[in-house]
């Protein structure tokens, strides 16, 4: 693992390992992992403070995962910012204190971490307009979205960021406005200024659970969005 500071409060982890490529073990041959969706997710497994041992989940009979009964499994979810020959890249927002945030602050190059995934997410429907809104934890997904949208798509990407230390450039097709709002600003009032066309727009919302819930309610009740056109995920809870 390598790290790079891409903004004062945003650390990039570049993870490498033989199991990211095709490999063989006693269970047979495994294909190289891929990530096709802008909001694909990996589970990162951390050691307990003071220990280097990482407890990983076990594969269950139905092919899913289950926690080992006798150990504490510590994991957090992160967006795949990129997965290519350079490795698996995730961008971690540093907040005041937390297992992942603290581990990233301490991590030295070469430190090991457990990874499960990526879990490939639902693709966006083919739409003329996008409205994507997220807080700082959604910056990796919003960045990847902006880079991967077809050039003809129009709309808005709204970043509710946590203030200083998180400003990074965000690229998007020319018809997509990138709007930045401080977290202290009422996010619904930011949306009010956008002139949304509910019939032609697909909305994607991610970030703090309360924020996401209130944005979704606003789009459904105040702007007439169909609930099938609003995809929403709580990334953390305040
Ligand atoms: C699908 C998905 C994708 C995600 N992708 C990313 C990503 O790419 N990058 C990223 O940084 N995060 C991402 N997150 C959010 C991340 O998993 C959480 O923020 C996680 O709780 C951080 O773990 P922690 O161990 O540092 O803090 P925790 O131990 O989980 O929490 C400790 C305390 O910090 C608070 N807290 C947690 N997160 C934040 C935060 N971001 N800001 C302020 N306070 C916080 C909690 O409320 C709690 O009080 C994603 C979450 C999901 C579900």
Coordinates of C-alpha atoms and ligand atoms in Angstrom, one line a residue:
X1 CA 0.0 0.0 0.0
X2 CA 1.1 3.6 -0.8
X3 CA -0.5 6.8 0.3
X4 CA -0.6 10.3 -1.2
X5 CA -2.1 13.4 0.2
X6 CA -4.4 14.8 -2.5
X7 CA -5.8 17.6 -0.3
X8 CA -5.1 18.4 3.3
X9 CA -8.0 16.2 4.5
X10 CA -8.1 13.7 1.6
X11 CA -5.7 10.8 1.5
X12 CA -5.3 8.5 -1.5
X13 CA -4.6 4.8 -0.8
X14 CA -3.1 2.9 -3.7
X15 CA -3.4 -0.8 -2.8
X16 CA -1.7 -3.6 -4.6
X17 CA -1.7 -7.3 -4.2
X18 CA -1.5 -10.5 -6.2
X19 CA -5.3 -11.2 -5.8
X20 CA -6.2 -8.0 -7.7
X21 CA -5.1 -9.8 -10.9
X22 CA -6.0 -13.3 -12.0
X23 CA -4.8 -16.0 -9.6
X24 CA -5.1 -19.6 -8.6
X25 CA -5.7 -21.2 -5.3
X26 CA -7.1 -24.5 -3.9
X27 CA -10.6 -23.4 -5.0
X28 CA -9.5 -22.9 -8.6
X29 CA -8.7 -20.1 -11.0
X30 CA -10.0 -16.6 -10.2
X31 CA -10.4 -13.8 -12.8
X32 CA -8.8 -10.4 -12.2
X33 CA -11.2 -8.1 -10.3
X34 CA -12.8 -5.2 -12.3
X35 CA -14.7 -2.1 -11.4
X36 CA -17.0 -0.7 -14.0
X37 CA -19.4 1.5 -12.0
X38 CA -18.6 5.0 -10.8
X39 CA -19.8 4.1 -7.3
X40 CA -18.5 0.6 -6.9
X41 CA -17.5 -0.2 -3.4
X42 CA -14.9 -2.2 -1.6
X43 CA -14.9 -3.2 2.0
X44 CA -11.6 -2.4 3.8
X45 CA -10.7 -4.5 6.8
X46 CA -8.6 -3.0 9.5
X47 CA -6.5 -4.5 12.3
X48 CA -7.4 -3.6 15.9
X49 CA -5.4 -0.8 17.4
X50 CA -2.1 -2.2 18.6
X51 CA -2.3 -5.3 16.5
X52 CA -1.3 -6.1 12.9
X53 CA -3.6 -9.0 12.6
X54 CA -6.5 -8.4 10.2
X55 CA -9.6 -10.5 10.7
X56 CA -11.4 -11.2 7.4
X57 CA -14.8 -12.6 6.8
X58 CA -15.3 -16.2 5.8
X59 CA -17.0 -17.4 2.7
X60 CA -20.4 -18.8 3.6
X61 CA -22.1 -21.8 2.0
X62 CA -24.2 -19.6 -0.3
X63 CA -21.1 -17.8 -1.6
X64 CA -21.7 -14.7 0.6
X65 CA -19.7 -13.6 3.6
X66 CA -20.0 -14.2 7.3
X67 CA -18.1 -13.0 10.2
X68 CA -15.8 -15.4 12.0
X69 CA -17.5 -16.1 15.4
X70 CA -14.4 -15.7 17.6
X71 CA -12.8 -12.6 16.3
X72 CA -13.8 -8.9 15.9
X73 CA -14.0 -8.0 12.2
X74 CA -13.5 -4.3 11.6
X75 CA -14.4 -2.9 8.2
X76 CA -15.6 0.2 6.5
X77 CA -16.9 0.8 3.0
X78 CA -15.1 2.9 0.4
X79 CA -15.6 3.8 -3.2
X80 CA -13.3 2.5 -5.9
X81 CA -11.8 5.7 -7.3
X82 CA -9.8 3.7 -9.8
X83 CA -8.8 0.1 -10.5
X84 CA -6.1 -0.5 -13.1
X85 CA -2.6 -1.7 -13.5
X86 CA -1.4 0.8 -10.9
X87 CA -3.6 -0.8 -8.3
X88 CA -6.8 -0.3 -6.4
X89 CA -7.3 3.4 -5.5
X90 CA -9.5 4.7 -2.8
X91 CA -9.7 8.3 -1.5
X92 CA -10.3 8.6 2.3
X93 CA -11.7 11.7 3.9
X94 CA -9.9 12.4 7.2
X95 CA -12.4 13.3 9.9
X96 CA -11.8 13.9 13.6
X97 CA -11.5 10.3 14.8
X98 CA -12.6 6.9 13.6
X99 CA -11.1 3.5 12.9
X100 CA -10.4 4.1 9.2
X101 CA -9.5 7.8 9.5
X102 CA -7.0 7.0 12.4
X103 CA -5.5 4.0 10.6
X104 CA -4.9 6.1 7.4
X105 CA -3.2 8.8 9.5
X106 CA -0.8 6.2 10.9
X107 CA -0.3 4.0 7.8
X108 CA 3.2 3.6 6.5
X109 CA 4.0 2.5 2.9
X110 CA 3.9 -1.3 2.7
X111 CA 1.3 -1.6 5.5
X112 CA -1.3 -4.4 4.9
X113 CA -5.0 -4.0 4.9
X114 CA -7.8 -6.5 4.0
X115 CA -10.0 -5.8 0.9
X116 CA -13.2 -7.5 -0.1
X117 CA -14.8 -6.6 -3.4
X118 CA -15.4 -4.6 -5.5
X119 CA -19.1 -4.8 -5.3
X120 CA -20.3 -3.6 -8.7
X121 CA -23.1 -1.1 -8.4
X122 CA -26.2 -0.5 -10.4
X123 CA -25.4 1.3 -13.7
X124 CA -27.2 4.6 -14.2
X125 CA -30.0 4.5 -16.8
X126 CA -29.4 6.2 -20.1
X127 CA -30.6 9.7 -19.3
X128 CA -30.3 13.1 -20.9
X129 CA -29.8 14.9 -17.5
X130 CA -28.1 14.0 -14.3
X131 CA -28.4 15.6 -10.8
X132 CA -25.6 14.1 -8.6
X133 CA -25.3 15.4 -5.0
X134 CA -22.9 14.3 -2.3
X135 CA -20.9 15.4 0.6
X136 CA -17.1 15.0 0.9
X137 CA -17.3 11.2 1.3
X138 CA -19.0 11.1 -2.1
X139 CA -16.2 13.1 -3.7
X140 CA -14.6 9.9 -5.1
X141 CA -17.8 8.7 -6.7
X142 CA -18.7 12.2 -8.0
X143 CA -15.2 12.6 -9.5
X144 CA -15.5 9.3 -11.2
X145 CA -19.0 10.1 -12.4
X146 CA -18.0 13.4 -13.9
X147 CA -15.1 11.7 -15.7
X148 CA -17.2 8.9 -17.1
X149 CA -20.5 10.7 -18.2
X150 CA -21.2 10.7 -21.9
X151 CA -20.2 14.1 -23.4
X152 CA -23.8 14.9 -24.4
X153 CA -25.2 14.5 -20.9
X154 CA -26.3 17.7 -19.1
X155 CA -27.1 18.5 -15.6
X156 CA -25.5 19.4 -12.2
X157 CA -23.0 17.8 -9.9
X158 CA -23.4 19.4 -6.4
X159 CA -20.6 18.9 -3.9
X160 CA -21.5 19.7 -0.3
X161 CA -18.0 19.8 1.0
X162 CA -16.8 19.9 4.5
X163 CA -14.9 23.2 4.0
X164 CA -11.1 23.8 3.9
X165 CA -8.9 20.9 3.1
X166 CA -11.2 19.1 0.8
X167 CA -11.1 21.2 -2.4
X168 CA -10.1 19.1 -5.4
X169 CA -10.8 19.8 -9.0
X170 CA -13.7 17.9 -10.4
X171 CA -14.1 17.3 -14.2
X172 CA -17.4 16.9 -16.0
X173 CA -18.8 17.3 -19.5
X174 CA -19.3 20.9 -20.6
X175 CA -23.1 20.7 -20.2
X176 CA -22.7 19.6 -16.5
X177 CA -22.4 22.4 -14.0
X178 CA -20.2 21.7 -11.0
X179 CA -21.7 23.5 -7.9
X180 CA -19.9 23.6 -4.6
X181 CA -21.6 24.5 -1.4
X182 CA -20.3 24.6 2.1
X183 CA -21.8 22.1 4.5
X184 CA -23.3 24.9 6.6
X185 CA -25.5 26.0 3.7
X186 CA -29.0 24.4 3.5
X187 CA -28.5 21.9 0.7
X188 CA -32.2 22.0 -0.4
X189 CA -31.9 25.8 -1.0
X190 CA -28.9 25.0 -3.3
X191 CA -31.1 22.7 -5.3
X192 CA -33.9 25.4 -5.4
X193 CA -31.6 27.5 -7.4
X194 CA -30.9 24.9 -10.1
X195 CA -34.1 24.9 -12.2
X196 CA -34.5 21.1 -12.2
X197 CA -36.5 19.3 -14.9
X198 CA -37.9 16.3 -13.0
X199 CA -39.2 14.5 -16.1
X200 CA -35.8 14.3 -17.8
X201 CA -33.4 14.0 -14.9
X202 CA -32.0 11.1 -12.9
X203 CA -30.8 12.0 -9.4
X204 CA -28.0 10.2 -7.5
X205 CA -27.6 11.2 -3.8
X206 CA -24.9 10.1 -1.3
X207 CA -23.4 11.3 1.9
X208 CA -24.4 11.7 5.5
X209 CA -27.7 9.8 6.0
X210 CA -29.8 12.7 7.3
X211 CA -28.6 14.9 4.5
X212 CA -29.5 12.3 1.9
X213 CA -32.9 11.7 3.4
X214 CA -33.8 15.3 3.4
X215 CA -32.6 15.9 -0.2
X216 CA -34.6 12.9 -1.4
X217 CA -37.7 14.2 0.3
X218 CA -37.2 17.6 -1.2
X219 CA -36.8 16.1 -4.7
X220 CA -39.9 13.9 -4.4
X221 CA -42.3 16.3 -2.6
X222 CA -41.1 19.8 -3.8
X223 CA -39.7 19.1 -7.2
X224 CA -42.0 16.2 -8.4
X225 CA -39.3 13.6 -9.0
X226 CA -40.5 10.0 -9.5
X227 CA -39.0 7.8 -6.7
X228 CA -37.6 5.5 -9.4
X229 CA -35.5 8.3 -10.7
X230 CA -33.8 9.0 -7.4
X231 CA -31.0 6.7 -6.2
X232 CA -29.8 7.4 -2.7
X233 CA -27.3 6.0 -0.2
X234 CA -26.4 7.0 3.3
X235 CA -22.6 6.8 3.5
X236 CA -22.2 7.6 7.2
X237 CA -24.3 8.8 10.1
X238 CA -23.8 12.0 12.1
Ligands
LIG1 C1 -21.1 2.9 -0.2 C2 -20.2 3.8 0.6 C3 -19.1 4.4 0.0 C4 -18.3 5.2 0.7 N1 -17.2 5.8 0.1 C5 -16.4 6.6 0.8 C6 -15.2 7.1 0.1 O1 -14.9 6.9 -1.0 N2 -14.4 8.0 0.9 C7 -14.7 8.2 2.2 O2 -13.9 9.0 2.8 N3 -15.8 7.7 2.8 C8 -16.6 6.9 2.1 N4 -17.7 6.3 2.7 C9 -18.0 6.7 4.1 C10 -17.1 6.0 5.2 O3 -17.3 4.6 5.0 C11 -17.6 6.5 6.6 O4 -17.3 7.9 6.7 C12 -16.9 5.7 7.7 O5 -17.7 5.8 8.8 C13 -15.5 6.2 8.1 O6 -15.0 5.3 9.0 P1 -14.2 5.8 10.3 O7 -13.7 4.5 10.9 O8 -13.1 6.8 9.9 O9 -15.2 6.4 11.3 P2 -16.3 5.6 12.2 O10 -15.5 4.8 13.2 O11 -17.2 4.9 11.3 O12 -17.0 6.8 12.9 C14 -16.5 7.5 14.0 C15 -17.2 8.8 14.2 O13 -17.0 9.7 13.1 C16 -18.2 10.1 12.5 N5 -17.9 10.1 11.0 C17 -17.8 9.0 10.2 N6 -17.5 9.4 9.0 C18 -17.5 10.8 9.0 C19 -17.2 11.7 8.0 N7 -16.9 11.4 6.8 N8 -17.1 13.0 8.4 C20 -17.4 13.4 9.7 N9 -17.6 12.5 10.7 C21 -17.7 11.2 10.3 C22 -19.2 9.1 12.9 O14 -20.5 9.7 12.9 C23 -18.8 8.6 14.3 O15 -19.2 9.6 15.2 C24 -18.5 5.5 2.0 C25 -19.6 4.8 2.7 C26 -20.4 4.0 2.0 C27 -21.6 3.3 2.7

